[in-house]
Coordinates of C-alpha atoms in Angstrom, one line a residue:
Chain A
M1312 CA 13.2 -18.8 13.6
L1313 CA 9.5 -19.1 12.7
I1314 CA 8.7 -20.8 15.9
E1315 CA 10.8 -18.4 17.9
L1316 CA 8.6 -15.6 16.5
F1317 CA 5.8 -16.8 18.7
T1318 CA 7.9 -17.7 21.7
D1319 CA 10.8 -15.3 21.9
Y1320 CA 9.7 -12.1 23.6
T1321 CA 12.0 -9.7 21.6
L1322 CA 11.3 -11.3 18.3
R1323 CA 7.6 -11.2 18.8
N1324 CA 7.7 -7.5 19.7
V1325 CA 9.9 -6.7 16.8
A1326 CA 7.7 -8.6 14.3
L1327 CA 4.5 -7.1 15.7
G1328 CA 5.8 -3.6 15.8
S1329 CA 7.2 -3.6 12.3
A1330 CA 4.1 -5.3 10.9
L1331 CA 1.9 -2.6 12.5
L1332 CA 4.2 0.1 11.1
G1333 CA 4.1 -1.4 7.6
I1334 CA 0.3 -1.7 7.6
V1335 CA -0.5 1.8 8.8
S1336 CA 2.2 3.6 6.8
G1337 CA 1.4 1.6 3.7
A1338 CA -2.3 2.3 3.8
L1339 CA -1.9 6.0 4.7
G1340 CA 1.0 6.5 2.3
C1341 CA -1.4 5.7 -0.7
F1342 CA -3.3 8.9 0.0
A1343 CA -0.1 10.9 0.5
V1344 CA 1.3 9.6 -2.8
L1345 CA -2.0 10.2 -4.7
R1346 CA -2.2 13.7 -3.5
R1347 CA 1.5 14.2 -4.6
Q1348 CA 2.5 14.8 -1.0
G1349 CA 5.2 12.1 -0.6
L1350 CA 7.7 14.7 0.6
L1351 CA 5.3 16.0 3.2
G1352 CA 5.9 12.7 5.2
D1353 CA 9.6 13.3 4.9
A1354 CA 9.4 16.8 6.4
L1355 CA 7.0 15.6 9.2
A1356 CA 9.3 12.7 10.1
H1357 CA 12.4 14.9 10.3
A1358 CA 10.5 17.4 12.3
A1359 CA 9.7 14.7 14.9
L1360 CA 13.4 14.6 16.0
P1361 CA 13.5 18.0 17.9
G1362 CA 10.1 17.1 19.4
I1363 CA 11.5 13.9 20.9
C1364 CA 14.5 15.8 22.3
V1365 CA 12.4 18.6 23.8
A1366 CA 10.0 16.1 25.3
F1367 CA 13.0 14.3 26.9
L1368 CA 14.6 17.6 28.1
L1369 CA 11.4 18.8 29.7
T1370 CA 10.4 15.6 31.4
G1371 CA 13.6 13.7 31.8
S1372 CA 11.6 10.6 30.9
K1373 CA 12.1 8.2 28.0
A1374 CA 8.7 6.7 28.4
P1375 CA 7.5 6.0 24.8
L1376 CA 4.2 7.9 25.2
V1377 CA 6.0 11.0 26.4
L1378 CA 8.5 10.9 23.4
L1379 CA 5.7 10.1 21.0
I1380 CA 3.6 13.1 22.1
G1381 CA 6.7 15.3 21.7
A1382 CA 7.2 13.9 18.2
A1383 CA 3.5 14.3 17.2
L1384 CA 3.4 17.9 18.5
A1385 CA 6.6 18.8 16.6
G1386 CA 5.2 17.2 13.4
W1387 CA 2.0 19.1 13.8
L1388 CA 3.9 22.4 14.4
A1389 CA 5.9 21.7 11.2
T1390 CA 2.7 21.1 9.2
L1391 CA 1.2 24.4 10.4
L1392 CA 4.5 26.2 9.6
L1393 CA 4.7 24.6 6.2
L1394 CA 1.1 25.6 5.3
T1395 CA 1.7 29.1 6.5
V1396 CA 4.9 29.5 4.5
V1397 CA 3.1 28.2 1.3
R1398 CA 0.1 30.5 1.9
E1399 CA 1.9 33.7 2.9
T1400 CA 5.1 33.7 0.8
R1401 CA 5.7 33.1 -2.9
L1402 CA 7.8 30.0 -2.2
S1403 CA 6.8 26.8 -4.0
T1404 CA 5.7 23.9 -1.9
D1405 CA 8.9 21.9 -2.4
S1406 CA 11.1 24.8 -1.4
A1407 CA 9.0 25.3 1.7
L1408 CA 9.2 21.6 2.5
A1409 CA 13.0 21.7 2.2
I1410 CA 13.3 24.7 4.5
V1411 CA 11.0 23.3 7.2
L1412 CA 12.6 19.8 7.0
S1413 CA 16.2 21.0 7.3
T1414 CA 15.5 23.6 10.0
F1415 CA 13.7 21.1 12.2
F1416 CA 16.1 18.3 11.6
G1417 CA 19.2 20.6 12.2
F1418 CA 17.6 21.8 15.5
G1419 CA 17.0 18.1 16.4
I1420 CA 20.6 17.1 15.8
V1421 CA 21.8 20.1 17.9
L1422 CA 19.5 19.1 20.8
L1423 CA 20.6 15.4 20.4
T1424 CA 24.3 16.4 20.7
F1425 CA 23.5 18.7 23.7
I1426 CA 21.7 15.8 25.5
S1427 CA 24.5 13.3 24.9
R1428 CA 27.1 15.8 26.2
S1429 CA 25.0 16.6 29.3
G1430 CA 26.1 13.3 30.6
S1431 CA 22.9 12.3 32.3
A1432 CA 22.9 8.6 32.9
N1433 CA 19.4 8.4 31.4
Q1434 CA 20.3 9.8 28.0
A1435 CA 21.6 6.8 26.3
G1436 CA 19.6 5.5 23.4
L1437 CA 17.8 8.6 22.1
D1438 CA 19.9 8.4 18.9
K1439 CA 18.1 5.2 18.1
F1440 CA 15.3 7.4 16.7
L1441 CA 17.6 8.5 13.9
F1442 CA 17.8 5.1 12.1
G1443 CA 15.6 2.9 14.3
Q1444 CA 16.5 0.1 16.6
A1445 CA 13.7 -2.5 16.6
A1446 CA 15.5 -4.8 19.1
T1447 CA 14.8 -2.2 21.8
L1448 CA 11.0 -2.5 21.4
V1449 CA 9.2 -3.7 24.5
A1450 CA 5.6 -4.9 24.9
E1451 CA 4.5 -1.6 26.2
D1452 CA 5.8 0.1 23.0
V1453 CA 4.0 -2.3 20.8
Q1454 CA 0.7 -1.7 22.7
T1455 CA 1.0 2.0 22.3
M1456 CA 1.7 1.5 18.6
G1457 CA -1.2 -0.9 18.3
L1458 CA -3.7 1.6 19.8
L1459 CA -2.5 4.5 17.7
G1460 CA -2.4 2.4 14.5
A1461 CA -5.9 0.9 15.2
A1462 CA -7.3 4.4 15.7
A1463 CA -5.7 5.7 12.4
L1464 CA -6.9 2.7 10.4
L1465 CA -10.5 3.0 11.8
I1466 CA -10.7 6.6 10.8
L1467 CA -9.2 5.8 7.4
A1468 CA -11.8 3.0 6.9
A1469 CA -14.7 5.2 8.0
L1470 CA -13.7 8.1 5.8
H1471 CA -12.5 6.1 2.8
K1472 CA -15.0 7.7 0.5
E1473 CA -14.3 11.2 1.7
F1474 CA -10.5 10.8 1.4
K1475 CA -10.8 9.2 -2.0
L1476 CA -12.8 12.2 -3.2
L1477 CA -10.3 14.6 -1.6
A1478 CA -7.4 12.9 -3.3
F1479 CA -9.0 12.8 -6.7
D1480 CA -10.8 16.1 -6.8
A1481 CA -10.6 18.3 -3.8
E1482 CA -12.6 21.2 -5.3
F1483 CA -15.5 19.0 -6.3
A1484 CA -15.4 17.6 -2.7
A1485 CA -15.6 21.2 -1.4
S1486 CA -18.5 22.0 -3.8
L1487 CA -20.4 19.0 -2.3
G1488 CA -20.0 20.5 1.2
F1489 CA -17.1 18.2 2.4
P1490 CA -14.6 20.6 4.1
A1491 CA -11.5 20.0 2.0
R1492 CA -9.1 21.8 4.3
G1493 CA -10.4 20.0 7.4
L1494 CA -10.1 16.6 5.7
S1495 CA -6.7 17.5 4.5
V1496 CA -5.5 18.4 8.1
L1497 CA -7.1 15.2 9.3
L1498 CA -5.2 13.1 6.7
T1499 CA -2.0 14.8 7.6
S1500 CA -2.6 14.1 11.3
L1501 CA -3.1 10.5 10.5
I1502 CA 0.2 10.5 8.6
V1503 CA 1.9 12.0 11.8
I1504 CA 0.5 9.0 13.7
A1505 CA 2.1 6.6 11.1
I1506 CA 5.4 8.4 11.6
V1507 CA 5.2 8.2 15.3
I1508 CA 4.6 4.5 15.0
G1509 CA 7.7 4.1 12.9
L1510 CA 10.0 6.2 15.1
Q1511 CA 11.6 3.3 17.0
T1512 CA 11.6 0.8 14.2
V1513 CA 12.6 2.9 11.1
G1514 CA 13.7 6.2 12.6
V1515 CA 13.1 9.7 11.4
V1516 CA 15.6 9.8 8.6
L1517 CA 14.1 7.0 6.4
M1518 CA 10.5 7.1 7.5
A1519 CA 9.3 8.8 4.4
A1520 CA 10.3 5.8 2.3
M1521 CA 7.8 3.7 4.4
L1522 CA 5.0 6.0 3.4
V1523 CA 5.9 6.3 -0.3
G1524 CA 7.4 2.9 -1.2
P1525 CA 4.5 0.5 -0.5
A1526 CA 2.1 2.9 -2.2
V1527 CA 4.2 3.2 -5.3
A1528 CA 4.7 -0.5 -5.5
A1529 CA 1.0 -1.3 -5.0
R1530 CA -0.1 1.2 -7.6
Q1531 CA 1.8 -0.9 -10.2
W1532 CA -0.4 -3.9 -9.6
T1533 CA -3.9 -2.5 -9.6
N1534 CA -6.2 0.2 -10.9
R1535 CA -8.5 0.2 -7.9
L1536 CA -7.9 2.4 -4.9
G1537 CA -9.3 -0.1 -2.4
V1538 CA -7.0 -2.9 -3.7
M1539 CA -4.1 -0.5 -3.8
V1540 CA -4.5 0.4 -0.1
M1541 CA -4.7 -3.3 0.9
L1542 CA -1.7 -4.2 -1.2
A1543 CA 0.4 -1.3 0.2
A1544 CA -0.4 -2.5 3.7
V1545 CA 0.7 -6.0 2.8
F1546 CA 3.9 -4.7 1.1
G1547 CA 4.6 -2.4 4.1
A1548 CA 4.1 -5.2 6.6
A1549 CA 6.2 -7.7 4.6
S1550 CA 9.2 -5.3 4.3
G1551 CA 8.8 -4.2 7.9
V1552 CA 8.8 -7.7 9.3
S1553 CA 11.6 -9.1 7.1
G1554 CA 13.8 -6.1 7.6
A1555 CA 13.3 -5.9 11.3
L1556 CA 14.0 -9.7 11.8
I1557 CA 17.2 -9.5 9.6
S1558 CA 18.4 -6.5 11.6
V1559 CA 17.7 -8.2 15.0
S1560 CA 19.5 -11.4 14.0
E1561 CA 22.6 -9.4 12.9
A1562 CA 23.5 -7.9 16.2
N1563 CA 23.0 -4.1 16.4
T1564 CA 22.3 -3.4 12.7
P1565 CA 20.1 -0.3 12.7
T1566 CA 16.7 -1.5 11.7
G1567 CA 15.5 1.4 9.4
P1568 CA 18.1 0.9 6.6
V1569 CA 17.4 -2.9 6.5
I1570 CA 13.6 -2.4 6.3
I1571 CA 14.1 0.2 3.6
L1572 CA 16.3 -2.2 1.6
S1573 CA 13.7 -5.0 1.8
L1574 CA 11.1 -2.4 0.7
T1575 CA 13.3 -1.4 -2.2
V1576 CA 13.4 -5.0 -3.5
I1577 CA 9.5 -5.0 -3.6
V1578 CA 9.4 -1.5 -5.2
L1579 CA 11.9 -2.4 -7.9
G1580 CA 10.2 -5.7 -8.6
S1581 CA 6.9 -3.9 -9.0
L1582 CA 8.3 -1.2 -11.2
F1583 CA 9.8 -3.7 -13.5
F1584 CA 7.5 -6.7 -13.5
A1585 CA 4.0 -5.6 -12.7
P1586 CA 1.7 -6.8 -15.6
A1587 CA 0.1 -3.7 -17.0
R1588 CA 2.5 -0.9 -15.8
G1589 CA 5.8 -2.8 -15.5
L1590 CA 8.8 -1.4 -17.5
V1591 CA 9.8 -4.9 -18.7
W1592 CA 6.4 -5.6 -20.3
D1593 CA 6.4 -2.1 -21.7
A1594 CA 9.7 -2.8 -23.4
I1595 CA 8.5 -6.2 -24.7
R1596 CA 5.3 -4.7 -26.1
R1597 CA 7.2 -1.9 -27.8
R1598 CA 9.6 -4.5 -29.4
Q1599 CA 6.6 -6.6 -30.6
Q1600 CA 5.0 -3.5 -32.2
R1601 CA 8.3 -2.6 -33.9
A1602 CA 8.6 -6.2 -35.2
E1603 CA 5.0 -6.1 -36.5
R1604 CA 5.6 -2.9 -38.3
L1605 CA 8.8 -4.2 -39.9
S1606 CA 7.1 -7.4 -41.1
D1607 CA 4.2 -5.4 -42.6
Chain B
M359 CA -39.6 31.0 -7.5
S360 CA -36.4 33.0 -7.2
N361 CA -33.9 33.1 -10.0
P362 CA -31.4 30.2 -10.1
V363 CA -28.5 32.6 -9.7
E364 CA -28.6 36.1 -8.2
I365 CA -25.2 37.8 -7.8
R366 CA -24.9 41.2 -6.1
D367 CA -21.8 43.5 -5.9
L368 CA -19.5 40.5 -6.0
T369 CA -15.8 41.2 -5.8
V370 CA -13.2 38.3 -5.7
S371 CA -9.5 38.8 -5.1
Y372 CA -6.5 36.5 -5.1
R373 CA -3.8 38.3 -3.1
D374 CA -4.0 41.9 -4.0
K375 CA -5.2 41.6 -7.6
P376 CA -9.0 41.6 -8.1
A377 CA -10.2 38.7 -10.3
L378 CA -13.7 39.9 -10.4
W379 CA -14.9 43.4 -9.7
D380 CA -18.4 44.4 -8.6
I381 CA -20.4 41.9 -10.5
D382 CA -24.2 42.1 -10.6
L383 CA -25.8 39.2 -12.5
S384 CA -29.2 37.5 -12.5
I385 CA -29.6 34.3 -14.5
P386 CA -33.1 33.3 -15.3
A387 CA -34.3 29.7 -15.2
G388 CA -34.3 27.3 -18.1
R389 CA -31.5 28.9 -20.0
L390 CA -28.2 27.7 -21.5
V391 CA -25.8 30.4 -20.4
A392 CA -22.4 31.0 -21.9
I393 CA -19.8 32.9 -19.9
I394 CA -17.4 34.4 -22.4
G395 CA -14.3 36.6 -22.0
P396 CA -10.6 36.7 -22.6
N397 CA -8.0 34.7 -20.6
G398 CA -7.7 36.0 -17.1
A399 CA -11.2 37.5 -17.3
G400 CA -12.3 35.6 -14.2
K401 CA -14.7 33.2 -15.9
S402 CA -13.8 30.1 -13.9
T403 CA -13.4 32.3 -10.8
L404 CA -17.1 33.4 -11.2
I405 CA -18.2 29.8 -11.1
K406 CA -15.9 29.1 -8.2
A407 CA -17.1 32.1 -6.3
V408 CA -20.7 30.9 -6.6
L409 CA -19.7 27.5 -5.3
G410 CA -17.8 29.0 -2.4
L411 CA -14.4 27.9 -3.8
A412 CA -12.9 31.4 -4.3
P413 CA -12.1 34.1 -1.8
V414 CA -15.1 36.4 -2.0
V415 CA -14.1 39.9 -0.7
A416 CA -17.5 41.5 -0.9
G417 CA -21.0 40.9 -2.2
T418 CA -23.5 38.1 -2.1
V419 CA -24.5 35.1 -4.2
S420 CA -27.8 33.4 -3.8
I421 CA -29.0 30.2 -5.5
F422 CA -32.8 29.9 -5.8
G423 CA -33.1 32.6 -3.2
A424 CA -30.8 31.2 -0.5
P425 CA -27.0 31.0 0.2
Y426 CA -25.2 28.2 -1.7
A427 CA -24.5 26.2 1.5
E428 CA -28.3 25.7 1.8
R429 CA -28.7 24.8 -1.9
R430 CA -25.9 22.4 -2.6
R431 CA -28.2 19.5 -3.4
M432 CA -29.7 21.6 -6.3
V433 CA -26.4 22.4 -7.9
G434 CA -24.2 20.2 -10.1
Y435 CA -20.6 21.1 -11.0
V436 CA -18.3 20.0 -13.8
P437 CA -14.7 21.3 -13.1
Q438 CA -12.1 21.7 -15.8
R439 CA -11.0 18.3 -17.1
S440 CA -7.3 19.3 -16.6
S441 CA -7.9 20.0 -12.9
V442 CA -7.6 16.4 -11.8
D443 CA -5.0 13.6 -12.2
W444 CA -6.5 11.1 -14.7
D445 CA -4.0 8.4 -13.7
F446 CA -5.8 8.1 -10.4
P447 CA -6.5 4.4 -9.6
T448 CA -10.3 4.3 -10.3
H449 CA -12.7 3.5 -13.1
A450 CA -15.4 5.5 -15.0
L451 CA -18.4 4.2 -13.0
D452 CA -16.6 5.0 -9.7
V453 CA -16.0 8.6 -10.7
V454 CA -19.6 9.0 -11.7
M455 CA -20.7 7.6 -8.3
M456 CA -18.8 10.5 -6.7
G457 CA -21.7 12.7 -7.9
A458 CA -23.9 11.0 -5.4
Y459 CA -21.5 11.4 -2.4
G460 CA -23.2 14.7 -1.5
Q461 CA -26.6 13.0 -1.0
L462 CA -25.0 10.1 0.8
G463 CA -23.4 12.3 3.4
W464 CA -20.6 11.4 5.7
V465 CA -19.2 7.9 6.2
K466 CA -21.9 6.0 4.3
R467 CA -20.5 4.1 1.3
P468 CA -22.2 4.1 -2.1
G469 CA -24.2 0.9 -2.8
K470 CA -26.5 -0.6 -5.4
T471 CA -28.7 2.5 -5.7
Q472 CA -25.8 4.7 -6.4
R473 CA -24.3 2.2 -8.8
E474 CA -27.5 2.0 -10.8
L475 CA -27.9 5.8 -10.8
A476 CA -24.3 6.1 -12.1
M477 CA -24.9 3.6 -14.8
R478 CA -28.0 5.5 -16.0
C479 CA -25.9 8.7 -16.1
L480 CA -23.2 7.0 -18.1
E481 CA -25.8 5.8 -20.5
Q482 CA -27.0 9.4 -21.0
V483 CA -23.6 10.4 -22.2
G484 CA -23.2 7.2 -24.3
M485 CA -20.5 5.7 -22.2
A486 CA -22.3 2.7 -20.6
D487 CA -19.9 0.2 -22.3
L488 CA -16.9 1.9 -20.8
A489 CA -18.1 1.8 -17.2
D490 CA -15.3 -0.5 -16.0
R491 CA -12.5 1.2 -17.9
Q492 CA -9.6 2.7 -15.9
I493 CA -9.9 6.5 -16.4
S494 CA -6.4 7.0 -17.8
Q495 CA -7.4 4.7 -20.7
L496 CA -10.2 7.0 -21.8
S497 CA -9.8 9.6 -24.5
G498 CA -10.1 13.3 -23.6
G499 CA -13.6 13.4 -24.8
Q500 CA -14.6 10.3 -22.9
Q501 CA -13.1 11.7 -19.7
Q502 CA -15.1 14.9 -20.3
R503 CA -18.3 12.8 -20.6
V504 CA -17.4 11.0 -17.4
F505 CA -17.3 14.4 -15.7
L506 CA -20.7 15.3 -17.2
A507 CA -22.2 12.0 -16.1
R508 CA -20.9 12.7 -12.6
A509 CA -22.7 16.0 -12.6
L510 CA -25.9 14.3 -13.8
A511 CA -25.6 11.9 -10.8
Q512 CA -25.9 15.0 -8.6
D513 CA -29.5 15.2 -10.0
A514 CA -29.4 19.0 -9.8
Q515 CA -31.6 21.9 -11.0
L516 CA -28.7 24.2 -11.9
Y517 CA -25.4 23.1 -13.5
F518 CA -22.0 24.9 -13.6
M519 CA -19.6 23.6 -16.2
D520 CA -16.0 24.9 -16.7
E521 CA -14.9 24.7 -20.3
P522 CA -16.7 21.4 -21.2
F523 CA -15.9 21.7 -24.9
V524 CA -12.1 22.1 -24.5
G525 CA -10.1 19.4 -26.3
V526 CA -13.0 17.1 -27.1
D527 CA -13.6 15.1 -30.2
A528 CA -16.6 15.8 -32.6
V529 CA -18.6 12.9 -31.1
T530 CA -18.3 14.2 -27.6
E531 CA -19.1 17.8 -28.7
R532 CA -22.4 16.5 -30.3
A533 CA -23.1 14.5 -27.1
I534 CA -22.6 17.5 -24.9
V535 CA -24.7 19.8 -27.1
N536 CA -27.5 17.2 -27.1
L537 CA -27.2 16.8 -23.3
L538 CA -27.4 20.6 -22.8
R539 CA -30.6 20.8 -24.9
D540 CA -32.0 17.9 -23.0
L541 CA -31.3 19.5 -19.7
R542 CA -32.9 22.7 -20.9
A543 CA -36.0 20.8 -22.1
R544 CA -36.3 19.4 -18.6
G545 CA -36.3 23.0 -17.2
K546 CA -32.8 22.9 -15.8
T547 CA -30.4 25.9 -16.0
V548 CA -26.9 25.4 -17.3
V549 CA -24.0 27.9 -17.0
C550 CA -20.9 27.1 -19.0
V551 CA -17.5 28.8 -19.3
H552 CA -17.0 28.8 -23.0
H553 CA -14.2 30.1 -25.2
D554 CA -15.3 29.6 -28.8
L555 CA -17.2 32.6 -30.2
D556 CA -18.0 30.6 -33.4
S557 CA -20.1 28.0 -31.7
A558 CA -21.4 30.1 -28.8
P559 CA -24.6 31.4 -30.5
E560 CA -25.5 28.0 -31.8
Y561 CA -25.0 26.1 -28.5
F562 CA -26.3 28.7 -26.0
D563 CA -29.2 31.1 -25.7
W564 CA -28.0 33.5 -23.0
L565 CA -24.7 35.3 -22.7
A566 CA -22.6 36.9 -20.0
L567 CA -19.6 38.8 -21.3
L568 CA -16.9 39.1 -18.7
N569 CA -13.6 40.8 -18.3
V570 CA -13.1 41.2 -14.5
R571 CA -16.2 43.4 -14.7
L572 CA -19.4 42.2 -16.3
I573 CA -19.7 43.8 -19.7
A574 CA -23.1 42.6 -20.7
A575 CA -25.6 39.9 -19.8
G576 CA -28.8 38.7 -21.5
P577 CA -30.1 36.8 -24.5
F578 CA -27.7 36.5 -27.4
E579 CA -30.0 38.6 -29.7
I580 CA -29.4 41.6 -27.4
T581 CA -25.9 41.1 -26.1
F582 CA -23.9 39.5 -28.8
T583 CA -22.9 42.7 -30.6
S584 CA -19.6 43.9 -31.9
D585 CA -19.7 46.8 -29.5
N586 CA -19.9 44.5 -26.5
L587 CA -17.2 42.2 -27.8
R588 CA -14.9 45.1 -28.4
K589 CA -15.5 46.2 -24.8
T590 CA -14.8 42.7 -23.5
Y591 CA -11.7 41.9 -25.6
G592 CA -10.4 45.5 -25.5
G593 CA -10.3 45.8 -29.3
T594 CA -7.2 43.7 -29.3
M595 CA -8.9 40.7 -30.7
G596 CA -9.8 41.4 -34.3
A597 CA -10.9 37.8 -34.8
A598 CA -13.6 38.3 -32.2
I599 CA -15.0 41.2 -34.1
R600 CA -15.1 39.3 -37.3
H601 CA -17.1 36.5 -35.6
I602 CA -19.6 39.0 -34.5
E603 CA -20.0 40.6 -37.9
H604 CA -20.8 37.1 -39.3
F605 CA -23.3 36.7 -36.6
E606 CA -25.0 40.0 -37.4
E607 CA -25.0 39.1 -41.1
D608 CA -26.7 35.8 -40.3
R609 CA -29.3 37.5 -38.3
R610 CA -30.1 39.9 -41.2
A611 CA -30.3 36.9 -43.5
G612 CA -32.8 35.2 -41.2
P613 CA -32.4 32.2 -38.8
M614 CA -31.5 29.8 -41.5
G615 CA -29.2 32.3 -43.3
L616 CA -26.2 30.8 -45.1
R617 CA -22.9 32.4 -44.7
S618 CA -21.8 32.6 -48.3
E619 CA -18.3 33.7 -47.3
D620 CA -17.8 30.6 -45.0
E621 CA -18.9 28.3 -47.8
V622 CA -16.3 29.7 -50.1
R623 CA -13.6 29.5 -47.4
C624 CA -14.3 25.9 -46.6

């Protein structure tokens, strides 16, 4: 299978696409998690579904770029709506997220049903955006994903210092003259890009896990933000590639759930066994302390 | 040169409720200023309004004669310690270097110069040996000193500090007091939100009493009176009044006057 990775057209696209997704969502997810906005990714991903459907209905095209633009616009609209709800009402952020998430997703499902009943010959396959179907990736998709991902990573690398300050102490950042709100919108836009990259591989339902999981696992192993971002990218890529390859070799398994299961293995392993913060070592240390106190 | 802080007709409001009402305040240079008032008096809001972090409804603030946006490099800020997540993946020196981000500007990464500057600032607060320590493994007092060092790295003329003495150990409290005096000796102006009436006259030399409106402002000898405190705390805080009576006794007894009552109580 390893050799086929480089020779087989489908396998190569699947591996590249899911690696890209893992790197971009892993790196960006760190900032979402550190700003306690893990659920924001969930709302944005669910919001992408109606965007995809509307883009298809308006253009009749399933070209990846058209659908991705639809998804990005819907995600962006959901973000604006969310920020407005939080600012103008007395609802807490998590309630506002829940409302926006379910409204957009419900609307998306209705549109999806409508499209599949309309009987157009072209409609088959939109439902792959629910749970992802990596086997359908073509070289053109991977190129689009590569360009988007490279752009997001470049911006993230250039503004690493600014995003770090924003995540740690947004008010201090603002007092220094860095526009906290503008940086926050930019970071959210980059997260929308990560979601768009994951649409075909993981799908909208489980996309949030790709943002949160690698970051949570990486945080267990290091106390340095730079290292955390790198590790999260590696964890994301590893779970993406292994999950996608397993799903492709087992005919027609949806890719998203398998990727998330591989990721879960990494997250659980990190939560339990990471040296300084792992639960297992915590328990051992506590036991040793108790033993010492008893022997005193 | 113009006053470090010049506030005219300042009104700040979150939603419909005014947090600050029609504040006029001029703070002279080279002073250690305490902002004192009850909970919800708008003490932190006053600092945030000066730094452009609160919704100003009306009025103007000028820093050394110009709007804050043109004077950022002259101002240092120490937010409340509880305002950030101390489990953030970073170490003490890295946080202190954030003080230099403003001078660095966009995109440019901190380098050797910033690292050395941050190290000197950590030394000034007695934390040089903990530079590499993950910030969640620092005590509350040490975290506060990291925040002070970060403000020192801003190399400012005017400092705003939000409750720097809250929840710190005795060593840190001493370190902060010494730092404040050192800053004053170098001609800097420091404005602190402070809550402890006992220590206020010892640590600071200039006072602003605040309760949504400004009640009084000026040197302690003039402003720290039971009448002013009653106006600030609305007479509900008997303890505040007792503090002030001690202070007035002390003044009658001279600068080194002993508080016989305190001695007995301890």
